Short mmCIF file of N, CA and C in Angstrom, two decimals:
data_model
loop_
_atom_site.label_atom_id
_atom_site.label_comp_id
_atom_site.label_asym_id
_atom_site.label_seq_id
_atom_site.Cartn_x
_atom_site.Cartn_y
_atom_site.Cartn_z
N MET A 583 13.71 -98.42 -7.84
CA MET A 583 14.02 -98.34 -5.93
C MET A 583 13.45 -99.67 -4.90
N ASN A 584 11.70 -99.78 -5.49
CA ASN A 584 11.32 -101.02 -5.43
C ASN A 584 11.70 -102.47 -5.32
N THR A 585 12.39 -102.30 -6.55
CA THR A 585 12.53 -103.82 -7.11
C THR A 585 13.86 -104.20 -5.97
N PHE A 586 14.86 -102.66 -5.46
CA PHE A 586 16.06 -102.91 -5.27
C PHE A 586 15.79 -103.30 -3.74
N LEU A 587 14.42 -102.42 -2.78
CA LEU A 587 14.25 -103.88 -1.37
C LEU A 587 13.61 -105.00 -1.72
N TRP A 588 13.04 -105.21 -2.84
CA TRP A 588 12.78 -107.21 -2.43
C TRP A 588 14.09 -107.50 -3.11
N ILE A 589 14.95 -107.17 -3.63
CA ILE A 589 16.11 -108.36 -4.16
C ILE A 589 16.55 -108.25 -2.46
N ILE A 590 17.44 -107.38 -1.93
CA ILE A 590 17.81 -107.10 -0.83
C ILE A 590 17.05 -107.64 0.25
N GLY A 591 15.95 -107.61 0.23
CA GLY A 591 15.33 -108.13 0.67
C GLY A 591 15.18 -109.38 0.99
N GLY A 592 15.21 -110.10 -0.10
CA GLY A 592 14.87 -111.44 -0.50
C GLY A 592 16.56 -112.51 -0.72
N ALA A 593 17.51 -111.68 -0.35
CA ALA A 593 18.86 -111.52 -0.27
C ALA A 593 19.04 -112.36 1.27
N VAL A 594 18.77 -111.29 2.37
CA VAL A 594 18.50 -111.74 3.57
C VAL A 594 17.90 -112.82 4.61
N ALA A 595 17.04 -112.60 3.26
CA ALA A 595 15.46 -113.24 4.32
C ALA A 595 16.80 -115.40 3.62
N LEU A 596 17.11 -115.43 2.55
CA LEU A 596 18.05 -116.80 2.09
C LEU A 596 18.37 -116.98 2.88
N PHE A 597 19.43 -115.88 3.32
CA PHE A 597 20.98 -115.97 4.36
C PHE A 597 20.49 -116.51 5.58
N LEU A 598 19.66 -115.50 5.81
CA LEU A 598 19.30 -116.65 6.94
C LEU A 598 18.08 -117.35 7.73
N GLY A 599 17.71 -117.43 6.24
CA GLY A 599 17.07 -118.97 6.13
C GLY A 599 18.34 -121.00 5.56
N TRP A 600 18.94 -119.84 6.16
CA TRP A 600 20.27 -120.72 5.73
C TRP A 600 21.43 -120.95 6.65
N TRP A 601 21.24 -120.38 7.12
CA TRP A 601 21.50 -120.79 8.80
C TRP A 601 20.67 -121.30 9.44
N ALA A 602 19.57 -120.72 9.78
CA ALA A 602 18.21 -121.57 10.46
C ALA A 602 18.10 -122.40 9.64
N LEU A 603 19.00 -123.05 8.60
CA LEU A 603 19.14 -124.52 8.01
C LEU A 603 20.14 -125.51 8.81
N LYS A 604 21.01 -124.16 8.74
CA LYS A 604 22.35 -126.02 9.18
C LYS A 604 22.60 -125.82 10.52
N ILE A 605 21.88 -124.29 11.60
CA ILE A 605 21.63 -125.19 13.07
C ILE A 605 21.21 -125.76 13.03
N ILE A 606 19.71 -126.23 12.27
CA ILE A 606 19.23 -126.44 12.53
C ILE A 606 19.50 -128.48 12.06
N MET A 607 20.05 -128.68 11.58
CA MET A 607 20.62 -129.81 10.95
C MET A 607 21.10 -130.21 11.54
N SER A 608 22.30 -129.58 12.20
CA SER A 608 23.55 -129.54 12.93
C SER A 608 22.85 -130.65 14.53
N VAL A 609 22.31 -130.18 15.26
CA VAL A 609 21.58 -130.15 16.28
C VAL A 609 20.94 -131.28 16.18
N SER A 610 19.81 -131.42 14.61
CA SER A 610 18.92 -132.42 14.06
C SER A 610 19.46 -133.72 14.32
N VAL A 611 21.43 -133.95 13.56
CA VAL A 611 21.12 -134.99 12.89
C VAL A 611 22.12 -135.53 14.05
N PRO A 612 21.64 -137.21 13.77
CA PRO A 612 22.96 -137.58 15.21
C PRO A 612 23.90 -137.85 14.43
N PRO A 613 24.58 -137.89 15.89
CA PRO A 613 25.94 -138.38 15.26
C PRO A 613 27.02 -139.00 14.48
N GLU A 614 26.57 -140.02 14.99
CA GLU A 614 26.64 -141.93 14.72
C GLU A 614 26.54 -141.65 12.70
N VAL A 615 25.70 -141.16 11.96
CA VAL A 615 24.82 -140.52 10.79
C VAL A 615 26.27 -139.63 10.49
N SER A 616 26.24 -138.18 11.40
CA SER A 616 27.62 -137.51 11.06
C SER A 616 28.94 -137.81 10.94
N GLY A 617 29.34 -138.45 11.99
CA GLY A 617 30.65 -139.31 12.18
C GLY A 617 30.70 -139.67 10.95
N ARG A 618 29.90 -141.48 9.81
CA ARG A 618 30.64 -141.70 8.76
C ARG A 618 30.47 -140.89 8.07
N ALA A 619 29.90 -139.97 7.91
CA ALA A 619 30.40 -139.04 6.54
C ALA A 619 31.31 -138.72 6.47
N TYR A 620 31.50 -137.99 7.37
CA TYR A 620 32.68 -137.66 7.75
C TYR A 620 34.09 -138.38 7.88
N LEU A 621 33.70 -139.28 8.14
CA LEU A 621 35.13 -140.35 8.29
C LEU A 621 35.58 -140.78 6.68
N LYS A 622 34.46 -141.52 5.75
CA LYS A 622 34.20 -141.68 4.77
C LYS A 622 34.72 -141.21 4.06
N GLN A 623 34.45 -138.67 4.30
CA GLN A 623 34.60 -138.18 3.16
C GLN A 623 36.08 -137.46 3.62
N ALA A 624 36.73 -137.64 4.97
CA ALA A 624 37.89 -137.50 5.25
C ALA A 624 39.29 -138.91 4.60
N LEU A 625 38.43 -140.09 4.32
CA LEU A 625 39.73 -141.40 4.16
C LEU A 625 39.80 -141.53 2.40
N LYS A 626 38.40 -140.86 2.14
CA LYS A 626 38.81 -140.23 0.80
C LYS A 626 40.03 -139.13 0.42
N GLN A 627 39.73 -138.27 1.22
CA GLN A 627 40.64 -137.13 0.70
C GLN A 627 42.46 -137.44 1.40
N ARG A 628 41.99 -138.95 1.69
CA ARG A 628 43.74 -139.66 2.10
C ARG A 628 44.09 -141.13 1.21
N GLY A 629 42.70 -140.88 -0.12
CA GLY A 629 43.45 -141.45 -1.01
C GLY A 629 42.61 -143.49 -0.48
N VAL A 630 42.26 -143.43 0.52
CA VAL A 630 41.51 -144.65 1.19
C VAL A 630 40.18 -144.36 0.23
N ASP A 631 40.59 -145.95 -0.48
CA ASP A 631 39.69 -147.59 -1.23
C ASP A 631 38.77 -147.07 -0.46
N VAL A 632 37.11 -146.02 0.18
CA VAL A 632 36.31 -146.42 1.35
C VAL A 632 35.77 -147.33 0.54
N ALA A 633 35.30 -147.86 -0.81
CA ALA A 633 34.59 -149.44 -1.10
C ALA A 633 34.51 -150.29 -0.56
N ARG A 634 36.05 -150.32 -0.08
CA ARG A 634 37.22 -151.99 0.39
C ARG A 634 36.26 -151.41 2.28
N ILE A 635 35.47 -150.79 2.54
CA ILE A 635 35.11 -151.43 3.28
C ILE A 635 33.75 -150.73 4.35
N PRO A 636 32.93 -151.94 4.76
CA PRO A 636 31.73 -152.08 4.47
C PRO A 636 31.54 -150.65 6.23
N ASP A 637 29.95 -150.24 5.29
CA ASP A 637 29.62 -149.79 6.72
C ASP A 637 29.63 -150.22 8.06
N ARG A 638 29.50 -151.64 8.32
CA ARG A 638 29.51 -151.77 9.15
C ARG A 638 30.53 -150.97 9.81
N ALA A 639 32.33 -151.82 9.34
CA ALA A 639 33.52 -151.38 9.66
C ALA A 639 33.46 -149.71 10.53
N ILE A 640 32.64 -149.24 9.43
CA ILE A 640 32.55 -147.59 9.09
C ILE A 640 32.19 -147.05 10.64
N ASP A 641 30.47 -148.02 10.59
CA ASP A 641 30.10 -147.35 12.13
C ASP A 641 30.32 -148.07 13.43
N GLU A 642 31.57 -149.02 13.17
CA GLU A 642 32.00 -149.56 14.27
C GLU A 642 32.87 -148.20 15.04
N ILE A 643 33.88 -148.00 13.88
CA ILE A 643 35.53 -147.29 14.29
C ILE A 643 34.12 -145.86 15.01
N VAL A 644 33.12 -145.44 14.32
CA VAL A 644 33.12 -144.10 14.77
C VAL A 644 32.16 -144.06 16.13
N GLN A 645 31.74 -145.58 15.45
CA GLN A 645 30.47 -145.48 17.79
C GLN A 645 32.09 -145.76 18.67
N PHE A 646 32.73 -146.28 18.28
CA PHE A 646 34.17 -146.46 19.05
C PHE A 646 34.38 -145.01 18.78
N CYS A 647 34.91 -144.60 19.09
CA CYS A 647 35.34 -143.20 18.98
C CYS A 647 34.49 -141.97 19.39
N LEU A 648 33.50 -142.60 19.19
CA LEU A 648 31.72 -141.74 19.87
C LEU A 648 32.12 -141.77 21.09
N LYS A 649 32.96 -142.95 22.58
CA LYS A 649 32.97 -143.83 23.15
C LYS A 649 33.58 -142.42 23.67
N GLY A 650 34.60 -143.04 22.57
CA GLY A 650 35.35 -141.85 23.71
C GLY A 650 35.59 -140.26 24.06
N ALA A 651 34.71 -139.97 22.90
CA ALA A 651 34.83 -138.89 22.83
C ALA A 651 33.40 -138.18 23.63
N ARG A 652 33.14 -138.99 24.20
CA ARG A 652 31.74 -138.79 25.48
C ARG A 652 32.70 -138.71 26.80
N GLY A 653 33.55 -139.68 27.12
CA GLY A 653 34.59 -139.52 28.42
C GLY A 653 35.09 -138.73 27.70
N MET A 654 36.08 -138.24 26.92
CA MET A 654 37.00 -137.70 27.39
C MET A 654 36.08 -136.42 27.86
N ALA A 655 35.20 -136.24 27.02
CA ALA A 655 34.06 -134.29 27.70
C ALA A 655 33.58 -134.91 28.59
N MET A 656 33.71 -136.04 29.25
CA MET A 656 32.92 -136.34 30.48
C MET A 656 33.98 -135.84 31.35
N MET A 657 35.34 -136.24 31.38
CA MET A 657 36.28 -136.39 31.99
C MET A 657 36.46 -134.77 32.33
N ASN A 658 36.60 -134.23 31.01
CA ASN A 658 37.12 -132.49 31.11
C ASN A 658 36.11 -131.41 31.54
N GLN A 659 34.80 -132.43 31.23
CA GLN A 659 33.69 -130.77 32.75
C GLN A 659 34.09 -131.34 34.12
N LEU A 660 34.58 -132.16 35.07
CA LEU A 660 34.50 -132.65 36.34
C LEU A 660 35.77 -131.54 35.79
N SER A 661 36.76 -131.82 35.18
CA SER A 661 38.25 -130.88 35.79
C SER A 661 38.23 -129.65 35.86
N SER A 662 38.12 -128.52 36.68
CA SER A 662 37.96 -127.50 36.46
C SER A 662 39.58 -126.85 35.67
N HIS A 663 39.80 -127.43 35.08
CA HIS A 663 40.44 -126.04 34.32
C HIS A 663 41.14 -127.53 32.67
N GLY A 664 41.53 -126.74 31.92
CA GLY A 664 41.95 -127.06 30.20
C GLY A 664 40.50 -125.89 29.48
N ARG A 665 40.59 -126.42 28.30
CA ARG A 665 40.30 -125.65 27.10
C ARG A 665 38.16 -126.04 26.90
N ALA A 666 38.28 -125.17 25.99
CA ALA A 666 36.85 -125.16 26.80
C ALA A 666 36.74 -126.24 25.64
N GLU A 667 37.51 -126.93 24.19
CA GLU A 667 36.69 -127.11 23.06
C GLU A 667 36.79 -128.39 23.97
N ASP A 668 38.27 -128.31 24.96
CA ASP A 668 37.85 -130.65 24.86
C ASP A 668 36.96 -130.79 25.86
N LYS A 669 36.07 -129.49 26.58
CA LYS A 669 34.73 -130.66 27.51
C LYS A 669 33.96 -130.20 25.74
N ASN A 670 33.68 -130.16 24.57
CA ASN A 670 32.94 -130.55 23.72
C ASN A 670 32.83 -132.08 23.52
N TRP A 671 31.67 -132.69 23.48
CA TRP A 671 32.22 -134.21 23.05
C TRP A 671 32.44 -133.80 21.08
N ARG A 672 31.53 -133.72 20.39
CA ARG A 672 31.46 -133.45 19.18
C ARG A 672 32.49 -133.24 18.71
N ALA A 673 33.69 -131.86 19.43
CA ALA A 673 35.08 -131.63 19.31
C ALA A 673 35.82 -133.01 19.41
N ASN A 674 35.71 -133.31 20.04
CA ASN A 674 36.58 -134.38 20.17
C ASN A 674 36.42 -135.27 19.96
N LEU A 675 34.76 -136.29 19.07
CA LEU A 675 34.95 -137.43 18.25
C LEU A 675 35.74 -136.75 16.78
N VAL A 676 35.71 -135.57 16.41
CA VAL A 676 36.10 -134.87 15.10
C VAL A 676 37.76 -135.34 15.29
N ARG A 677 38.26 -134.68 16.40
CA ARG A 677 39.60 -134.54 17.02
C ARG A 677 39.83 -136.55 17.19
N GLN A 678 38.90 -137.25 17.48
CA GLN A 678 39.07 -138.30 17.29
C GLN A 678 39.15 -139.31 16.05
N LEU A 679 38.27 -139.13 15.19
CA LEU A 679 38.17 -139.34 14.33
C LEU A 679 39.65 -139.13 12.62
N ASP A 680 39.86 -138.19 13.39
CA ASP A 680 40.93 -137.86 12.18
C ASP A 680 42.40 -137.45 13.48
N ALA A 681 42.73 -138.07 14.10
CA ALA A 681 43.56 -139.60 14.63
C ALA A 681 43.63 -140.84 14.53
N HIS A 682 42.20 -141.23 14.13
CA HIS A 682 42.54 -142.63 13.07
C HIS A 682 42.92 -142.22 12.11
N ILE A 683 42.61 -142.10 11.54
CA ILE A 683 42.57 -141.30 10.08
C ILE A 683 43.98 -142.75 8.85
N PRO A 684 44.20 -142.40 9.62
CA PRO A 684 46.13 -141.81 9.55
C PRO A 684 46.41 -144.05 10.02
N THR A 685 45.92 -144.12 11.12
CA THR A 685 45.89 -145.45 11.30
C THR A 685 45.05 -146.45 10.51
N ILE A 686 43.88 -146.46 9.94
CA ILE A 686 43.32 -146.72 9.14
C ILE A 686 43.58 -147.02 7.64
N GLN A 687 44.21 -145.53 7.42
CA GLN A 687 45.08 -146.47 6.12
C GLN A 687 46.63 -147.33 5.71
N ASN A 688 46.64 -146.45 6.94
CA ASN A 688 48.22 -147.57 6.73
C ASN A 688 47.74 -148.79 7.17
N ILE A 689 46.36 -149.44 8.08
CA ILE A 689 47.07 -151.11 8.53
C ILE A 689 46.03 -151.39 7.21
N MET A 690 45.07 -150.53 5.19
CA MET A 690 44.42 -151.17 4.64
C MET A 690 46.15 -150.62 3.98
N ALA A 691 47.88 -149.93 4.56
CA ALA A 691 48.32 -149.73 2.86
C ALA A 691 49.08 -151.65 3.59
N GLY A 692 49.06 -153.06 4.85
CA GLY A 692 49.43 -153.79 4.91
C GLY A 692 50.93 -152.94 6.23
N GLY A 693 50.68 -152.03 6.65
CA GLY A 693 51.44 -151.65 7.88
C GLY A 693 50.85 -152.44 9.20
N ARG A 694 51.33 -152.11 10.09
CA ARG A 694 51.49 -152.67 11.81
C ARG A 694 50.76 -150.86 12.27
N PRO A 695 50.32 -151.70 12.23
CA PRO A 695 49.61 -149.80 13.51
C PRO A 695 50.56 -150.02 15.63
N SER A 696 50.26 -149.24 16.40
CA SER A 696 50.85 -149.72 17.52
C SER A 696 49.72 -150.05 18.20
N PRO A 697 50.24 -149.92 19.59
CA PRO A 697 49.32 -151.33 19.74
C PRO A 697 48.20 -150.46 20.49
N VAL A 698 48.42 -149.42 20.87
CA VAL A 698 47.67 -148.67 21.76
C VAL A 698 46.37 -148.35 20.28
N ASP A 699 46.45 -148.88 18.92
CA ASP A 699 45.52 -148.40 17.22
C ASP A 699 45.26 -149.70 17.03
N ASP A 700 45.08 -151.22 18.58
CA ASP A 700 44.39 -153.04 17.95
C ASP A 700 42.71 -152.68 17.36
N THR A 701 42.51 -151.74 18.85
CA THR A 701 41.24 -151.45 18.14
C THR A 701 40.52 -151.45 17.08
N ILE A 702 41.17 -150.63 16.50
CA ILE A 702 40.92 -150.25 14.84
C ILE A 702 41.13 -151.12 13.85
N ARG A 703 42.13 -151.55 14.02
CA ARG A 703 42.67 -152.81 13.51
C ARG A 703 41.88 -154.02 13.56
N GLU A 704 41.39 -154.57 14.34
CA GLU A 704 40.03 -155.95 15.33
C GLU A 704 39.31 -155.03 14.81
N ILE A 705 38.59 -153.85 14.19
CA ILE A 705 37.71 -153.77 13.55
C ILE A 705 37.96 -154.32 12.49
N LEU A 706 39.43 -154.25 11.83
CA LEU A 706 38.66 -153.66 9.96
C LEU A 706 38.60 -155.46 9.96
N ILE A 707 39.95 -155.44 10.91
CA ILE A 707 39.59 -157.80 10.61
C ILE A 707 38.78 -158.96 10.31
N ARG A 708 38.29 -158.58 11.67
CA ARG A 708 36.06 -158.70 12.31
C ARG A 708 34.92 -158.67 10.96
N ASN A 709 35.22 -157.92 9.95
CA ASN A 709 34.51 -157.30 9.40
C ASN A 709 35.10 -157.60 7.21
N GLY A 710 36.60 -157.97 7.44
CA GLY A 710 36.34 -158.58 6.03
C GLY A 710 37.69 -158.13 5.55
N VAL A 711 37.82 -156.21 6.03
CA VAL A 711 38.70 -155.31 5.39
C VAL A 711 40.14 -155.59 4.58
N VAL A 712 40.56 -156.74 6.07
CA VAL A 712 41.75 -156.66 5.20
C VAL A 712 42.26 -158.35 6.86
N ARG A 713 43.27 -158.74 6.47
CA ARG A 713 43.69 -160.47 6.81
C ARG A 713 44.82 -160.17 7.90
N SER A 714 44.92 -161.04 8.93
CA SER A 714 45.42 -160.69 10.47
C SER A 714 46.88 -161.62 9.86
#
């Protein structure tokens, strides 16, 4: 019986420790680092050759999306209506990165983005990923 209680106590301690570590890491990791990791992983899942994209281009795209996400969150905070998740800049960052993934995929495949997505294309051209 005593061994059983130690096993259950150890399992509970591991579970609580895992959650505490997860919470600490989500707060302590800068959004630039987590955004870069998320963007690279999502691009790989969509079949994009991430090795062709230099880290400085990924960082510029994440910075561009981060500015937009924080601006959107601030505007939604000032408004009295809207969804709660629209007021969270981290959630907005993920949505913006997700929205730009098909654009990056299209540009790297040789397609022409819409005028709204010209900033992403300019970043990729400036960093030598594609030609103008």
